[in-house]
Every structure is written in structure tokens, then in C-alpha cells.
CSV table of C-alpha atoms in Angstrom, one decimal:
chain,number,residue,atom,x,y,z
L,28,UNK,CA,204.0,-169.1,-36.2
L,29,UNK,CA,205.7,-166.3,-38.0
L,30,UNK,CA,203.1,-163.9,-36.7
L,31,UNK,CA,203.5,-165.1,-33.2
L,32,UNK,CA,207.3,-164.9,-33.5
L,33,UNK,CA,207.0,-161.3,-34.9
L,34,UNK,CA,204.8,-160.3,-32.0
L,35,UNK,CA,207.3,-161.6,-29.5
L,36,UNK,CA,210.1,-159.7,-31.0
L,37,UNK,CA,208.1,-156.4,-30.9
L,38,UNK,CA,207.2,-157.0,-27.3
L,39,UNK,CA,210.9,-157.6,-26.4
L,40,UNK,CA,211.9,-154.4,-28.2
L,41,UNK,CA,209.1,-152.5,-26.4
L,42,UNK,CA,210.4,-153.7,-23.1
L,43,UNK,CA,213.9,-152.8,-24.0
L,44,UNK,CA,212.8,-149.3,-25.1
L,45,UNK,CA,210.7,-148.8,-22.0
L,46,UNK,CA,213.6,-150.0,-19.8
L,47,UNK,CA,215.9,-147.6,-21.6
L,48,UNK,CA,213.5,-144.7,-20.9
L,49,UNK,CA,213.2,-145.7,-17.2
L,50,UNK,CA,216.9,-146.0,-16.8
L,51,UNK,CA,217.4,-142.6,-18.5
L,52,UNK,CA,214.9,-141.0,-16.2
L,53,UNK,CA,216.4,-142.6,-13.1
L,54,UNK,CA,220.0,-141.6,-14.2
L,55,UNK,CA,218.8,-138.0,-14.8
L,56,UNK,CA,217.2,-138.0,-11.4
L,57,UNK,CA,220.3,-139.2,-9.7
L,58,UNK,CA,222.5,-136.6,-11.5
L,59,UNK,CA,219.9,-133.9,-10.6
L,60,UNK,CA,220.1,-134.8,-7.0
L,61,UNK,CA,223.9,-134.8,-7.0
L,62,UNK,CA,224.0,-131.4,-8.7
L,63,UNK,CA,221.3,-130.0,-6.3
L,64,UNK,CA,223.3,-131.3,-3.3
L,65,UNK,CA,226.4,-129.5,-4.5
L,66,UNK,CA,224.5,-126.3,-5.2
L,67,UNK,CA,222.6,-126.3,-1.9
L,68,UNK,CA,225.7,-127.0,0.0
L,69,UNK,CA,227.0,-123.5,-1.0
L,70,UNK,CA,223.6,-121.8,-1.5
L,71,UNK,CA,221.3,-122.8,1.3
L,72,UNK,CA,217.5,-122.6,0.6
L,73,UNK,CA,215.1,-121.1,3.1
L,74,UNK,CA,212.0,-123.0,4.3
L,75,UNK,CA,209.8,-121.1,1.9
L,76,UNK,CA,212.0,-122.4,-1.0
L,77,UNK,CA,213.7,-119.1,-1.8
L,78,UNK,CA,217.5,-118.8,-2.1
L,79,UNK,CA,219.3,-117.7,1.0
L,80,UNK,CA,221.9,-115.1,0.1
L,81,UNK,CA,223.8,-115.6,3.4
L,82,UNK,CA,226.0,-118.7,3.1
L,83,UNK,CA,227.8,-120.8,5.6
L,84,UNK,CA,231.6,-120.7,6.2
L,85,UNK,CA,233.4,-123.0,3.9
L,86,UNK,CA,234.8,-126.1,5.6
L,87,UNK,CA,238.2,-125.5,7.2
L,88,UNK,CA,241.3,-127.6,6.6
L,89,UNK,CA,243.3,-129.3,9.3
L,90,UNK,CA,246.6,-127.5,10.1
L,91,UNK,CA,249.7,-129.6,9.9
L,92,UNK,CA,253.4,-128.8,9.9
L,93,UNK,CA,254.8,-130.3,6.7
L,94,UNK,CA,258.6,-130.2,6.4
L,95,UNK,CA,259.8,-129.1,2.9
L,96,UNK,CA,256.5,-127.8,1.8
L,97,UNK,CA,255.5,-124.3,0.9
L,98,UNK,CA,252.3,-122.4,0.2
L,99,UNK,CA,252.2,-119.5,-2.1
L,100,UNK,CA,249.7,-116.6,-2.3
L,101,UNK,CA,249.5,-114.1,-5.1
L,102,UNK,CA,248.8,-110.4,-5.0
L,103,UNK,CA,247.8,-109.5,-8.6
L,104,UNK,CA,249.0,-106.0,-9.1
L,105,UNK,CA,247.7,-103.8,-11.9
L,106,UNK,CA,249.8,-100.8,-11.4
L,107,UNK,CA,251.6,-98.6,-8.8
L,108,UNK,CA,250.8,-94.9,-9.0
L,109,UNK,CA,251.8,-91.7,-7.2
L,110,UNK,CA,248.4,-90.1,-7.8
L,111,UNK,CA,245.2,-91.7,-6.5
L,112,UNK,CA,243.2,-90.5,-9.6
L,113,UNK,CA,245.5,-92.5,-11.9
L,114,UNK,CA,245.0,-95.5,-9.6
L,115,UNK,CA,241.2,-95.2,-9.8
L,116,UNK,CA,241.4,-95.1,-13.6
L,117,UNK,CA,243.4,-98.3,-13.5
L,118,UNK,CA,241.0,-99.9,-11.1
L,119,UNK,CA,238.1,-99.3,-13.5
L,120,UNK,CA,240.1,-101.0,-16.2
L,121,UNK,CA,240.3,-104.1,-14.1
L,122,UNK,CA,236.5,-104.4,-14.1
L,123,UNK,CA,234.1,-105.9,-11.6
L,124,UNK,CA,234.9,-109.6,-12.1
L,125,UNK,CA,237.3,-109.6,-9.1
L,126,UNK,CA,237.5,-108.2,-5.6
L,127,UNK,CA,239.8,-105.4,-6.9
L,128,UNK,CA,240.9,-102.6,-4.7
L,129,UNK,CA,243.4,-99.8,-4.1
L,130,UNK,CA,246.0,-100.1,-1.4
L,131,UNK,CA,247.8,-97.0,-0.1
L,132,UNK,CA,251.4,-98.1,0.5
L,133,UNK,CA,254.3,-95.7,1.3
L,134,UNK,CA,252.8,-92.7,-0.4
L,135,UNK,CA,252.0,-94.8,-3.5
L,136,UNK,CA,248.7,-96.4,-4.6
L,137,UNK,CA,248.8,-100.1,-5.6
L,138,UNK,CA,245.9,-101.3,-7.7
L,139,UNK,CA,245.1,-105.0,-7.2
L,140,UNK,CA,242.7,-107.5,-8.7
L,141,UNK,CA,242.8,-109.3,-5.4
L,142,UNK,CA,244.7,-111.8,-3.3
L,143,UNK,CA,244.6,-115.4,-4.3
L,144,UNK,CA,246.2,-118.8,-3.9
L,145,UNK,CA,248.9,-119.4,-6.5
L,146,UNK,CA,246.8,-121.3,-9.0
L,147,UNK,CA,244.0,-118.8,-9.0
L,148,UNK,CA,246.4,-115.9,-9.1
L,149,UNK,CA,248.0,-117.3,-12.3
L,150,UNK,CA,244.5,-117.7,-13.8
L,151,UNK,CA,243.4,-114.2,-12.9
L,152,UNK,CA,246.7,-112.8,-14.3
L,153,UNK,CA,246.2,-114.6,-17.6
L,154,UNK,CA,242.6,-113.3,-17.8
L,155,UNK,CA,243.7,-109.8,-17.3
L,156,UNK,CA,246.5,-110.0,-19.8
L,157,UNK,CA,244.0,-111.2,-22.4
L,158,UNK,CA,241.8,-108.2,-21.6
L,159,UNK,CA,244.8,-105.9,-22.2
L,160,UNK,CA,245.3,-105.1,-18.5
L,161,UNK,CA,249.0,-104.9,-17.6
L,162,UNK,CA,249.6,-106.8,-14.4
L,163,UNK,CA,252.3,-108.5,-12.3
L,164,UNK,CA,252.1,-111.0,-9.5
L,165,UNK,CA,253.6,-110.3,-6.1
L,166,UNK,CA,254.2,-113.7,-4.5
L,167,UNK,CA,254.1,-114.4,-0.8
L,168,UNK,CA,255.7,-117.8,0.1
L,169,UNK,CA,255.1,-119.4,3.5
L,170,UNK,CA,257.1,-122.4,4.8
L,171,UNK,CA,254.6,-125.1,6.0
L,172,UNK,CA,257.4,-126.7,8.0
L,173,UNK,CA,257.3,-123.7,10.3
L,174,UNK,CA,254.4,-123.8,12.8
L,175,UNK,CA,253.8,-120.0,12.7
L,176,UNK,CA,253.8,-119.8,8.9
L,177,UNK,CA,251.7,-123.0,8.6
L,178,UNK,CA,249.0,-121.4,10.8
L,179,UNK,CA,249.1,-118.1,8.9
L,180,UNK,CA,248.8,-120.0,5.6
L,181,UNK,CA,245.8,-122.0,6.8
L,182,UNK,CA,244.0,-119.0,8.3
L,183,UNK,CA,244.7,-117.1,5.1
L,184,UNK,CA,243.3,-120.0,3.0
L,185,UNK,CA,240.1,-120.0,5.0
L,186,UNK,CA,239.7,-116.3,5.0
L,187,UNK,CA,240.2,-115.9,1.3
L,188,UNK,CA,237.5,-118.6,0.7
L,189,UNK,CA,235.1,-116.4,2.6
L,190,UNK,CA,236.1,-113.2,0.9
L,191,UNK,CA,236.1,-114.7,-2.6
L,192,UNK,CA,232.6,-116.2,-1.9
L,193,UNK,CA,231.4,-112.6,-1.6
L,194,UNK,CA,232.5,-111.9,-5.2
L,195,UNK,CA,229.4,-113.9,-6.2
L,196,UNK,CA,226.7,-111.3,-7.1
L,197,UNK,CA,224.0,-113.5,-5.5
L,198,UNK,CA,225.8,-113.7,-2.1
L,199,UNK,CA,225.1,-110.9,0.3
L,200,UNK,CA,227.0,-112.2,3.3
L,201,UNK,CA,229.0,-115.1,4.6
L,202,UNK,CA,228.7,-116.4,8.1
L,203,UNK,CA,232.0,-116.4,10.0
L,204,UNK,CA,231.0,-118.1,13.3
L,205,UNK,CA,232.5,-121.5,12.4
L,206,UNK,CA,235.6,-119.9,11.0
L,207,UNK,CA,236.2,-117.8,14.1
L,208,UNK,CA,235.7,-120.9,16.3
L,209,UNK,CA,238.1,-122.9,14.2
L,210,UNK,CA,240.8,-120.2,14.3
L,211,UNK,CA,240.4,-119.8,18.1
L,212,UNK,CA,240.9,-123.6,18.6
L,213,UNK,CA,244.2,-123.6,16.7
L,214,UNK,CA,247.1,-124.5,19.0
L,215,UNK,CA,248.5,-121.5,20.8
L,216,UNK,CA,252.0,-120.4,19.7
L,217,UNK,CA,254.2,-118.7,22.3
L,218,UNK,CA,257.6,-118.6,20.5
L,219,UNK,CA,259.2,-118.6,17.1
L,220,UNK,CA,259.8,-116.0,14.5
L,221,UNK,CA,256.8,-113.8,14.0
L,222,UNK,CA,254.7,-115.7,16.6
L,223,UNK,CA,253.2,-112.3,17.5
L,224,UNK,CA,252.0,-111.9,14.0
L,225,UNK,CA,249.9,-115.1,13.9
L,226,UNK,CA,248.5,-114.3,17.3
L,227,UNK,CA,247.5,-110.8,16.0
L,228,UNK,CA,245.9,-112.5,13.0
L,229,UNK,CA,243.9,-114.8,15.3
L,230,UNK,CA,242.7,-111.8,17.3
L,231,UNK,CA,241.6,-110.0,14.2
L,232,UNK,CA,239.6,-113.0,13.0
L,233,UNK,CA,238.0,-113.3,16.4
L,234,UNK,CA,236.8,-109.7,16.3
L,235,UNK,CA,235.1,-110.2,12.9
L,236,UNK,CA,231.3,-109.7,12.7
L,237,UNK,CA,229.3,-112.9,12.6
L,238,UNK,CA,228.4,-112.2,9.0
L,239,UNK,CA,230.9,-110.7,6.6
L,240,UNK,CA,229.4,-108.5,3.9
L,241,UNK,CA,230.6,-107.1,0.6
L,242,UNK,CA,231.3,-103.7,2.1
L,243,UNK,CA,233.9,-105.4,4.4
L,244,UNK,CA,235.9,-107.0,1.6
L,245,UNK,CA,238.4,-104.2,0.7
L,246,UNK,CA,239.3,-103.5,4.3
L,247,UNK,CA,239.9,-107.2,5.0
L,248,UNK,CA,242.0,-107.7,1.8
L,249,UNK,CA,244.1,-104.7,2.8
L,250,UNK,CA,244.6,-106.3,6.2
L,251,UNK,CA,245.6,-109.7,4.8
L,252,UNK,CA,248.2,-107.9,2.7
L,253,UNK,CA,249.8,-106.5,5.9
L,254,UNK,CA,250.2,-110.0,7.1
L,255,UNK,CA,251.4,-111.7,3.9
L,256,UNK,CA,253.8,-108.9,2.9
L,257,UNK,CA,256.2,-110.1,5.7
L,258,UNK,CA,256.7,-113.2,3.5
L,259,UNK,CA,257.2,-111.4,0.1
L,260,UNK,CA,259.3,-113.5,-2.2
């Protein structure tokens, strides 16, 4: 009887061990599928299994007027120079981790690590400080209780998503078709402070190529600055 009892216990342990292995494999498979789903959402795969370096437009948010709420964007500035050569030197110090660029502004040259939402701007500023790169943030604050500013904020959000996606070395281009359609379908604004500005912004988005490439990034960031600077804090 002892022998029989011993065998029963070993069998039970074997089943438990086998079950544990199976559950581990299943769990790993589920986790793998979830991760793959997330990855492929942003990096589509071609039919032959290779990675597609042209990605889709990120999903756009719904535009709502929200009284008492603001949205802040950050222009991370790494110097203001009277000579372009000095600006180029500062630009090289920023490095290639960001969509850094030089902006000609009133006979001066601003060096920027990019334009970001407030949270990302704070993060980039801290990273640069740790690298020993002197920087300051120029803040643009938009009132989401105002229809004009709410639309400008939403368009800027979507456009920065596209531009920042191009900072990925594996991404060659981002499709803009959906973003252009979304922008075109926003309610028309015919009055209010700076209503011409938001309409100009919409026209600019509508004229974008169907695929935005890395070589377009600097020009587009410079353009976004001309829109946001109207709301400099």
C-alpha cells in the first residue's frame, strides 16, 4: 500500500508540474500576442513579413471645448545666437536624439531640441541638463475653453505625434491622409480671436504630402512655431 500511495503522489506532482509548464507556455503566448499587437499597431508588417518603415497616422483625439482647462506646449531652447556658426555648434551639442533644429528669428538664431507637449518637454529639458547642455523652455499656453485655441491645440497634438514618430530611426515616413481628413472635418470657425490663424493652420495641413518624411521635419517644426508663438506665456 505504501508503494501504491507513493506512486499516486508522484503522479499528482507530475500532473501539477506539467500543468504549470502548460500554463506558463500559454501565459507567455498571450503576453507575446499582446506585445506583438502593440508593436504591429505602430510598425505594420508587409505581406512578405518584412517591417514596413512607412507607418499610419496616429489616432486623433476628439476636439472639445473645455472651460477652465489649458494645454501647454514646450519649445526647448538650447541657445540664442547672433551668428549662425555658433548656432550650428550648439546644435551639434544637442545631439541626434531629438528633432533638433535652428530657427531664424529676428536676425537671431534659436537652437531648439524640438517642440513637445509639456510633459515630454520637461523630460527632454532634464535629459539635456544631465548631458551638460544648457537649455530653457519657452511655453505656449492655449485655452481649451476657447474654440479657436482648442482646435489649434488638437491639431498641434496630432501633428507633433506624426513629427515625433519620424524621430525613430526605423521609420522612413508617416502617412498623413487620415490626419488631413480629420483636420478638414473639424467644425469651421468664422469668428473669434485668431480665427484666421486656425483656418490657415488647417489649410497648411491639407496641403501636406500624403507621406511626411524626415526631410520635412525641420520645416514643419519651424511652421508650428509660427502658430504657437502667438500664445507664448
